[in-house]
Amino acid sequence: MMDMKHSTIRIDKFLADMGIGTRSEVKNYLKKGLITLNQAPVKDPSQKVSPDTDIVCFRGEHVRYTAYEYIMLHKPAGVLSATEDRKQKTVLDLITDACVKDLFPVGRLDKDTEGLLLITNDGSLAHRLLSPNKHIAKTYYAKIDGIVTNEDILLFQSGILLEQGFTTLPAILSVLSTDSLTGTSEIEVTIYEGKFHQVKRMFEAAGKKVIYLKRLSMGTLLLDPALQPGEYRHLTDSELDDLL
Ligand code: URA
């Protein structure tokens, strides 16, 4: 994992930042002797600690300091990829036990799109993953109203003019199944940009309509099949190593 060095901070801030309680709750815990620093009880809220080398425990449990948090969410349909909204539920409303403040979703999925969404407070990672010239691969599963053909595969491969001055990079389209009775197809598509409604617009250009869309991967990060829509978990160290 990336080696991050932190400067020393007050123990009450350390514990509040890690979600142990508010600053005043933490002061109470200190007073009650529930906090130890390198195995010795500590009562002074202004005590400085080094997050990298000191061992801070609350009720005997080691509290690790993380400046950054990385969460894999299986976004359900019906929630907005935004940090807050006055009327509608956002993806951040689904994250109920975050340790850090200032989380945001890395990029956007449409309200009706499901699947992998990375939620973090690490702006520089987000910047790298979203940067248009990094061409990070994103793979989607979709159900299509229409029979997807070899011509469509070639069209996606050759790039599609989506708007004045913007032609998509070659995208890899593969057909999983077609159903001639219902006139629908199941496909996977990998794109290397993230324009607004990109997958839907690419199929529109092919005269077809996306009726269900789910993101399966972003760069090296794969949606954990154990996560149901609405569920989330922290990234593992190896997922994070690969992303960073
Ligand atoms: N392409 C779309 O059309 N919508 C999404 O949510 C993601 C990619």
Tab-separated table of C-alpha atoms and ligand atoms in Angstrom:
chain	number	residue	atom	x	y	z
A	1	MET	CA	0.000	0.000	0.000
A	2	MET	CA	1.107	3.575	-0.547
A	3	ASP	CA	3.328	4.669	2.304
A	4	MET	CA	1.758	7.796	3.787
A	5	LYS	CA	3.465	9.770	6.516
A	6	HIS	CA	1.358	11.860	8.844
A	7	SER	CA	2.496	14.637	11.145
A	8	THR	CA	1.683	14.375	14.838
A	9	ILE	CA	-1.839	15.291	15.907
A	10	ARG	CA	-3.774	15.649	19.143
A	11	ILE	CA	-5.155	12.365	20.426
A	12	ASP	CA	-8.714	13.741	20.705
A	13	LYS	CA	-8.627	14.768	17.036
A	14	PHE	CA	-7.091	11.426	16.052
A	15	LEU	CA	-9.930	9.513	17.708
A	16	ALA	CA	-12.684	11.851	16.530
A	17	ASP	CA	-11.370	11.669	12.955
A	18	MET	CA	-11.538	7.889	13.147
A	19	GLY	CA	-15.182	8.040	14.165
A	20	ILE	CA	-14.759	6.967	17.803
A	21	GLY	CA	-16.977	9.861	18.901
A	22	THR	CA	-17.267	13.620	18.915
A	23	ARG	CA	-14.379	15.591	20.405
A	24	SER	CA	-16.305	15.928	23.698
A	25	GLU	CA	-17.240	12.230	23.796
A	26	VAL	CA	-13.588	11.415	23.196
A	27	LYS	CA	-12.582	13.705	26.093
A	28	ASN	CA	-14.949	11.721	28.293
A	29	TYR	CA	-13.443	8.425	27.187
A	30	LEU	CA	-10.010	9.817	27.984
A	31	LYS	CA	-11.181	10.895	31.439
A	32	LYS	CA	-12.591	7.425	32.080
A	33	GLY	CA	-9.265	5.818	31.167
A	34	LEU	CA	-10.638	4.001	28.114
A	35	ILE	CA	-7.828	5.198	25.863
A	36	THR	CA	-4.253	4.004	25.918
A	37	LEU	CA	-1.232	5.310	24.099
A	38	ASN	CA	1.470	2.692	23.638
A	39	GLN	CA	-0.257	0.674	26.380
A	40	ALA	CA	-0.291	3.463	28.981
A	41	PRO	CA	-3.584	5.146	29.857
A	42	VAL	CA	-3.731	8.731	28.653
A	43	LYS	CA	-6.075	11.407	29.991
A	44	ASP	CA	-4.861	14.589	28.353
A	45	PRO	CA	-6.845	15.394	25.171
A	46	SER	CA	-4.003	17.591	23.898
A	47	GLN	CA	-1.516	14.695	24.028
A	48	LYS	CA	0.228	14.533	20.628
A	49	VAL	CA	0.431	11.217	18.831
A	50	SER	CA	2.202	10.063	15.727
A	51	PRO	CA	-0.382	8.233	13.611
A	52	ASP	CA	2.357	6.210	11.887
A	53	THR	CA	4.206	4.847	14.902
A	54	ASP	CA	2.108	5.210	18.060
A	55	ILE	CA	-0.370	2.524	19.096
A	56	VAL	CA	-3.633	4.083	20.221
A	57	CYS	CA	-6.293	1.785	21.666
A	58	PHE	CA	-9.910	2.419	22.599
A	59	ARG	CA	-11.336	-0.161	25.036
A	60	GLY	CA	-8.331	-2.318	24.194
A	61	GLU	CA	-8.942	-2.188	20.407
A	62	HIS	CA	-6.198	-0.798	18.207
A	63	VAL	CA	-7.453	2.268	16.328
A	64	ARG	CA	-5.617	2.634	13.020
A	65	TYR	CA	-5.352	6.058	11.481
A	66	THR	CA	-6.424	6.403	7.891
A	67	ALA	CA	-6.394	9.774	6.278
A	68	TYR	CA	-8.122	8.325	3.253
A	69	GLU	CA	-11.020	5.987	2.932
A	70	TYR	CA	-11.851	3.893	-0.141
A	71	ILE	CA	-15.266	2.293	-0.457
A	72	MET	CA	-16.662	0.032	-3.162
A	73	LEU	CA	-20.399	0.605	-3.492
A	74	HIS	CA	-22.769	-1.483	-5.546
A	75	LYS	CA	-24.885	1.475	-6.599
A	76	PRO	CA	-28.550	0.595	-6.817
A	77	ALA	CA	-30.861	2.181	-9.390
A	78	GLY	CA	-32.774	5.205	-8.137
A	79	VAL	CA	-30.025	7.077	-6.277
A	80	LEU	CA	-28.001	10.009	-7.521
A	81	SER	CA	-24.216	9.941	-7.936
A	82	ALA	CA	-23.801	13.118	-5.925
A	83	THR	CA	-22.720	14.080	-2.442
A	84	GLU	CA	-25.988	15.723	-1.454
A	85	ASP	CA	-29.339	16.627	-2.866
A	86	ARG	CA	-32.227	18.394	-1.211
A	87	LYS	CA	-34.882	16.076	-2.574
A	88	GLN	CA	-33.356	12.850	-3.784
A	89	LYS	CA	-31.328	10.126	-2.161
A	90	THR	CA	-27.628	10.174	-3.042
A	91	VAL	CA	-24.978	7.483	-2.974
A	92	LEU	CA	-23.473	9.112	0.118
A	93	ASP	CA	-26.745	8.611	1.998
A	94	LEU	CA	-26.052	4.881	1.643
A	95	ILE	CA	-22.681	5.072	3.427
A	96	THR	CA	-23.601	4.997	7.087
A	97	ASP	CA	-20.341	4.225	8.884
A	98	ALA	CA	-17.672	6.321	7.184
A	99	CYS	CA	-14.600	7.179	9.252
A	100	VAL	CA	-13.694	10.319	7.364
A	101	LYS	CA	-15.534	13.370	6.177
A	102	ASP	CA	-15.607	14.757	2.641
A	103	LEU	CA	-16.323	11.517	0.798
A	104	PHE	CA	-17.435	11.795	-2.804
A	105	PRO	CA	-18.173	9.398	-5.660
A	106	VAL	CA	-15.434	9.012	-8.282
A	107	GLY	CA	-17.344	9.921	-11.409
A	108	ARG	CA	-21.020	9.481	-12.051
A	109	LEU	CA	-23.391	6.727	-12.948
A	110	ASP	CA	-26.831	7.730	-14.215
A	111	LYS	CA	-29.654	7.529	-11.702
A	112	ASP	CA	-30.974	4.345	-13.310
A	113	THR	CA	-27.531	2.719	-13.710
A	114	GLU	CA	-26.348	0.139	-11.196
A	115	GLY	CA	-22.969	-1.251	-10.322
A	116	LEU	CA	-19.479	-0.326	-9.300
A	117	LEU	CA	-18.934	3.100	-7.814
A	118	LEU	CA	-15.805	4.032	-5.913
A	119	ILE	CA	-16.375	6.418	-3.021
A	120	THR	CA	-13.388	8.147	-1.464
A	121	ASN	CA	-11.974	11.375	-0.099
A	122	ASP	CA	-8.734	10.894	-2.064
A	123	GLY	CA	-8.917	13.685	-4.624
A	124	SER	CA	-5.679	12.823	-6.354
A	125	LEU	CA	-6.732	9.213	-7.007
A	126	ALA	CA	-10.089	10.443	-8.303
A	127	HIS	CA	-8.334	12.888	-10.564
A	128	ARG	CA	-6.144	10.150	-12.013
A	129	LEU	CA	-9.059	7.777	-12.572
A	130	LEU	CA	-11.203	10.445	-14.217
A	131	SER	CA	-8.549	12.259	-16.209
A	132	PRO	CA	-9.667	12.131	-19.873
A	133	ASN	CA	-6.160	11.429	-21.151
A	134	LYS	CA	-5.594	8.417	-18.866
A	135	HIS	CA	-8.188	6.357	-20.791
A	136	ILE	CA	-9.141	4.196	-17.830
A	137	ALA	CA	-11.162	1.196	-19.022
A	138	LYS	CA	-14.733	0.865	-17.762
A	139	THR	CA	-16.710	-2.279	-18.471
A	140	TYR	CA	-20.490	-2.419	-18.409
A	141	TYR	CA	-23.066	-5.157	-18.698
A	142	ALA	CA	-26.225	-4.060	-20.504
A	143	LYS	CA	-29.556	-5.299	-21.763
A	144	ILE	CA	-30.409	-3.809	-25.108
A	145	ASP	CA	-33.714	-3.358	-26.846
A	146	GLY	CA	-32.659	-4.647	-30.267
A	147	ILE	CA	-30.515	-7.409	-31.681
A	148	VAL	CA	-26.860	-6.399	-31.424
A	149	THR	CA	-25.025	-7.394	-34.586
A	150	ASN	CA	-21.506	-7.754	-35.915
A	151	GLU	CA	-21.930	-4.360	-37.614
A	152	ASP	CA	-22.537	-2.849	-34.181
A	153	ILE	CA	-19.354	-4.494	-32.904
A	154	LEU	CA	-17.440	-2.952	-35.831
A	155	LEU	CA	-19.102	0.422	-35.312
A	156	PHE	CA	-18.080	0.456	-31.635
A	157	GLN	CA	-14.575	-0.628	-32.646
A	158	SER	CA	-14.202	2.157	-35.174
A	159	GLY	CA	-15.413	4.945	-32.855
A	160	ILE	CA	-18.707	6.838	-32.883
A	161	LEU	CA	-19.221	10.552	-33.434
A	162	LEU	CA	-21.233	11.467	-30.323
A	163	GLU	CA	-21.180	15.212	-30.566
A	164	GLN	CA	-19.524	17.933	-32.594
A	165	GLY	CA	-15.790	17.289	-32.316
A	166	PHE	CA	-16.007	14.179	-30.167
A	167	THR	CA	-15.597	10.687	-31.543
A	168	THR	CA	-15.357	7.856	-29.020
A	169	LEU	CA	-12.182	5.834	-28.737
A	170	PRO	CA	-12.477	2.263	-30.033
A	171	ALA	CA	-14.719	0.367	-27.630
A	172	ILE	CA	-14.903	-3.394	-27.197
A	173	LEU	CA	-18.419	-4.709	-27.582
A	174	SER	CA	-19.216	-8.364	-27.074
A	175	VAL	CA	-22.594	-10.032	-27.358
A	176	LEU	CA	-23.426	-12.417	-24.510
A	177	SER	CA	-26.791	-13.519	-25.896
A	178	THR	CA	-29.594	-12.462	-28.187
A	179	ASP	CA	-33.273	-13.327	-27.957
A	180	SER	CA	-35.076	-13.101	-31.262
A	181	LEU	CA	-38.477	-13.597	-29.586
A	182	THR	CA	-38.208	-10.483	-27.435
A	183	GLY	CA	-35.809	-8.705	-29.807
A	184	THR	CA	-33.331	-8.023	-27.002
A	185	SER	CA	-29.630	-8.657	-26.392
A	186	GLU	CA	-27.288	-8.939	-23.454
A	187	ILE	CA	-23.872	-7.429	-24.005
A	188	GLU	CA	-20.659	-6.320	-22.342
A	189	VAL	CA	-18.921	-3.184	-23.483
A	190	THR	CA	-15.626	-1.628	-22.475
A	191	ILE	CA	-15.139	2.085	-23.020
A	192	TYR	CA	-12.147	4.304	-22.325
A	193	GLU	CA	-13.812	7.637	-21.645
A	194	GLY	CA	-16.646	8.798	-19.467
A	195	LYS	CA	-18.836	11.198	-21.410
A	196	PHE	CA	-22.326	11.944	-20.137
A	197	HIS	CA	-24.654	8.970	-20.906
A	198	GLN	CA	-21.872	7.572	-23.067
A	199	VAL	CA	-22.972	3.939	-23.338
A	200	LYS	CA	-26.615	4.892	-23.902
A	201	ARG	CA	-25.646	7.383	-26.574
A	202	MET	CA	-23.369	4.904	-28.326
A	203	PHE	CA	-26.244	2.439	-28.603
A	204	GLU	CA	-28.576	5.209	-29.724
A	205	ALA	CA	-26.113	5.908	-32.523
A	206	ALA	CA	-26.498	2.246	-33.485
A	207	GLY	CA	-30.310	2.635	-33.460
A	208	LYS	CA	-30.813	0.696	-30.228
A	209	LYS	CA	-31.820	1.421	-26.672
A	210	VAL	CA	-30.151	0.478	-23.400
A	211	ILE	CA	-32.821	-0.887	-21.073
A	212	TYR	CA	-30.566	-1.911	-18.188
A	213	LEU	CA	-27.010	-0.836	-17.418
A	214	LYS	CA	-24.591	-1.994	-14.771
A	215	ARG	CA	-20.920	-1.110	-14.355
A	216	LEU	CA	-18.726	-4.138	-13.704
A	217	SER	CA	-15.257	-2.603	-13.489
A	218	MET	CA	-13.216	0.571	-13.523
A	219	GLY	CA	-9.515	0.222	-14.241
A	220	THR	CA	-8.269	-2.662	-12.126
A	221	LEU	CA	-11.205	-2.512	-9.728
A	222	LEU	CA	-13.913	-5.160	-10.204
A	223	LEU	CA	-17.372	-5.064	-8.666
A	224	ASP	CA	-17.462	-7.656	-5.889
A	225	PRO	CA	-20.210	-10.118	-6.903
A	226	ALA	CA	-20.986	-10.657	-3.211
A	227	LEU	CA	-22.244	-7.074	-2.897
A	228	GLN	CA	-25.976	-6.663	-3.473
A	229	PRO	CA	-27.260	-3.338	-4.857
A	230	GLY	CA	-27.014	-0.799	-2.025
A	231	GLU	CA	-24.257	-2.710	-0.202
A	232	TYR	CA	-20.676	-1.564	0.134
A	233	ARG	CA	-17.334	-2.515	1.640
A	234	HIS	CA	-13.862	-1.052	2.019
A	235	LEU	CA	-11.317	-1.872	-0.648
A	236	THR	CA	-8.843	-4.587	0.249
A	237	ASP	CA	-5.156	-3.681	0.453
A	238	SER	CA	-4.460	-5.438	-2.835
A	239	GLU	CA	-7.333	-3.683	-4.635
A	240	LEU	CA	-5.973	-0.408	-3.352
A	241	ASP	CA	-2.372	-1.241	-4.306
A	242	ASP	CA	-3.503	-2.035	-7.839
A	243	LEU	CA	-5.476	1.209	-8.126
A	244	LEU	CA	-2.781	3.438	-6.652
B	1	URA	N1	-22.886	5.298	-19.739
B	1	URA	C1	-24.164	5.648	-19.569
B	1	URA	O1	-24.884	5.871	-20.535
B	1	URA	N2	-24.624	5.773	-18.330
B	1	URA	C2	-23.899	5.510	-17.222
B	1	URA	O2	-24.403	5.610	-16.098
B	1	URA	C3	-22.560	5.134	-17.411
B	1	URA	C4	-22.068	5.036	-18.679
